[in-house]
PDB file of C-alpha atoms in Angstrom:
ATOM      1  CA  MET I1056     -44.038  62.583 -31.897  1.00 68.00           C
ATOM      2  CA  ARG I1057     -44.983  63.173 -34.789  1.00 73.00           C
ATOM      3  CA  SER I1058     -48.022  65.587 -35.148  1.00 77.00           C
ATOM      4  CA  VAL I1059     -49.858  68.817 -33.018  1.00 82.00           C
ATOM      5  CA  SER I1060     -52.035  65.940 -31.917  1.00 86.00           C
ATOM      6  CA  ASP I1061     -49.355  63.848 -29.815  1.00 87.00           C
ATOM      7  CA  LEU I1062     -47.990  67.420 -28.328  1.00 86.00           C
ATOM      8  CA  GLY I1063     -51.694  67.547 -27.325  1.00 90.00           C
ATOM      9  CA  MET I1064     -51.877  64.342 -25.986  1.00 92.00           C
ATOM     10  CA  MET I1065     -48.745  64.833 -23.895  1.00 91.00           C
ATOM     11  CA  VAL I1066     -49.912  68.143 -22.613  1.00 92.00           C
ATOM     12  CA  TYR I1067     -53.487  66.647 -21.623  1.00 95.00           C
ATOM     13  CA  GLY I1068     -51.547  63.800 -19.806  1.00 94.00           C
ATOM     14  CA  ILE I1069     -49.323  65.923 -18.027  1.00 94.00           C
ATOM     15  CA  ARG I1070     -52.557  67.911 -16.430  1.00 95.00           C
ATOM     16  CA  GLN I1071     -54.466  64.620 -15.532  1.00 97.00           C
ATOM     17  CA  ARG I1072     -51.695  63.874 -13.640  1.00 95.00           C
ATOM     18  CA  THR I1073     -50.986  66.913 -11.958  1.00 95.00           C
ATOM     19  CA  GLY I1074     -55.252  66.898 -10.978  1.00 97.00           C
ATOM     20  CA  LEU I1075     -55.646  69.960 -12.088  1.00 97.00           C
ATOM     21  CA  SER I1076     -58.822  70.530 -14.400  1.00 98.00           C
ATOM     22  CA  GLN I1077     -58.740  72.759 -17.743  1.00 97.00           C
ATOM     23  CA  ARG I1078     -59.373  76.033 -15.708  1.00 98.00           C
ATOM     24  CA  ALA I1079     -57.040  75.495 -12.806  1.00 98.00           C
ATOM     25  CA  MET I1080     -54.099  74.375 -15.332  1.00 96.00           C
ATOM     26  CA  ALA I1081     -54.703  77.400 -17.718  1.00 96.00           C
ATOM     27  CA  ALA I1082     -54.488  79.783 -14.541  1.00 97.00           C
ATOM     28  CA  ARG I1083     -51.572  78.166 -13.821  1.00 95.00           C
ATOM     29  CA  LEU I1084     -50.125  78.633 -17.032  1.00 94.00           C
ATOM     30  CA  GLY I1085     -51.085  82.073 -17.570  1.00 94.00           C
ATOM     31  CA  VAL I1086     -53.562  81.178 -20.621  1.00 94.00           C
ATOM     32  CA  SER I1087     -57.194  80.932 -21.285  1.00 94.00           C
ATOM     33  CA  GLN I1088     -59.079  77.763 -20.690  1.00 96.00           C
ATOM     34  CA  ARG I1089     -60.081  77.938 -24.417  1.00 94.00           C
ATOM     35  CA  TYR I1090     -56.191  77.786 -25.259  1.00 93.00           C
ATOM     36  CA  LEU I1091     -55.587  75.223 -23.023  1.00 95.00           C
ATOM     37  CA  SER I1092     -58.554  73.210 -24.133  1.00 95.00           C
ATOM     38  CA  GLU I1093     -57.346  74.004 -28.287  1.00 92.00           C
ATOM     39  CA  LEU I1094     -54.004  72.780 -27.343  1.00 91.00           C
ATOM     40  CA  GLU I1095     -54.988  69.273 -25.790  1.00 93.00           C
ATOM     41  CA  THR I1096     -57.219  68.832 -28.535  1.00 92.00           C
ATOM     42  CA  GLY I1097     -54.390  69.244 -30.894  1.00 86.00           C
ATOM     43  CA  LYS I1098     -55.589  72.524 -32.839  1.00 84.00           C
ATOM     44  CA  PRO I1099     -52.332  73.796 -35.123  1.00 69.00           C
ATOM     45  CA  LYS I1100     -53.833  77.245 -34.747  1.00 79.00           C
ATOM     46  CA  VAL I1101     -52.197  77.410 -31.274  1.00 69.00           C
ATOM     47  CA  MET I1102     -48.576  77.391 -32.493  1.00 73.00           C
ATOM     48  CA  ASN I1103     -47.205  80.819 -31.807  1.00 76.00           C
ATOM     49  CA  ASP I1104     -45.338  82.443 -28.912  1.00 78.00           C
ATOM     50  CA  GLN I1105     -47.538  81.756 -26.438  1.00 84.00           C
ATOM     51  CA  PHE I1106     -47.619  78.211 -27.652  1.00 84.00           C
ATOM     52  CA  PHE I1107     -43.860  78.001 -26.423  1.00 84.00           C
ATOM     53  CA  ALA I1108     -44.132  79.269 -23.093  1.00 88.00           C
ATOM     54  CA  VAL I1109     -46.676  77.188 -22.356  1.00 89.00           C
ATOM     55  CA  LEU I1110     -44.625  74.235 -23.077  1.00 87.00           C
ATOM     56  CA  ASP I1111     -41.745  75.937 -21.144  1.00 91.00           C
ATOM     57  CA  LYS I1112     -43.425  76.022 -18.055  1.00 92.00           C
ATOM     58  CA  LEU I1113     -45.024  72.035 -18.457  1.00 91.00           C
ATOM     59  CA  GLY I1114     -41.203  71.387 -19.004  1.00 92.00           C
ATOM     60  CA  ILE I1115     -41.494  70.540 -22.259  1.00 86.00           C
ATOM     61  CA  GLU I1116     -38.778  70.647 -24.700  1.00 87.00           C
ATOM     62  CA  LEU I1117     -39.244  70.255 -28.022  1.00 81.00           C
ATOM     63  CA  SER I1118     -36.139  69.456 -30.062  1.00 81.00           C
ATOM     64  CA  PHE I1119     -36.330  69.169 -34.445  1.00 72.00           C
ATOM     65  CA  ARG I1120     -33.849  67.065 -37.124  1.00 74.00           C
ATOM     66  CA  GLU I1121     -33.697  66.690 -40.368  1.00 69.00           C
ATOM     67  CA  ALA I1122     -35.617  63.683 -41.714  1.00 73.00           C
ATOM     68  CA  SER I1123     -33.405  61.185 -42.885  1.00 80.00           C
ATOM     69  CA  ARG I1124     -34.629  60.374 -47.076  1.00 75.00           C
ATOM     70  CA  GLY I1125     -34.300  56.956 -48.680  1.00 67.00           C
TER      71      GLY I1125
END
């Protein structure tokens, strides 16, 4: 995963596999439909505490590592 857009596609894929609408998934996650839409479309402004809570509820774990140089 290299971008917020990639993460958005992952969230979208999870929602599609559940067969839920954005509205239904948002209700299950405790966020607004608009927030979920922005997350799925990779809007970087959604990265806040709520963002990490949603990822946790979806079972998505982020890990970071220092990029190798050279």
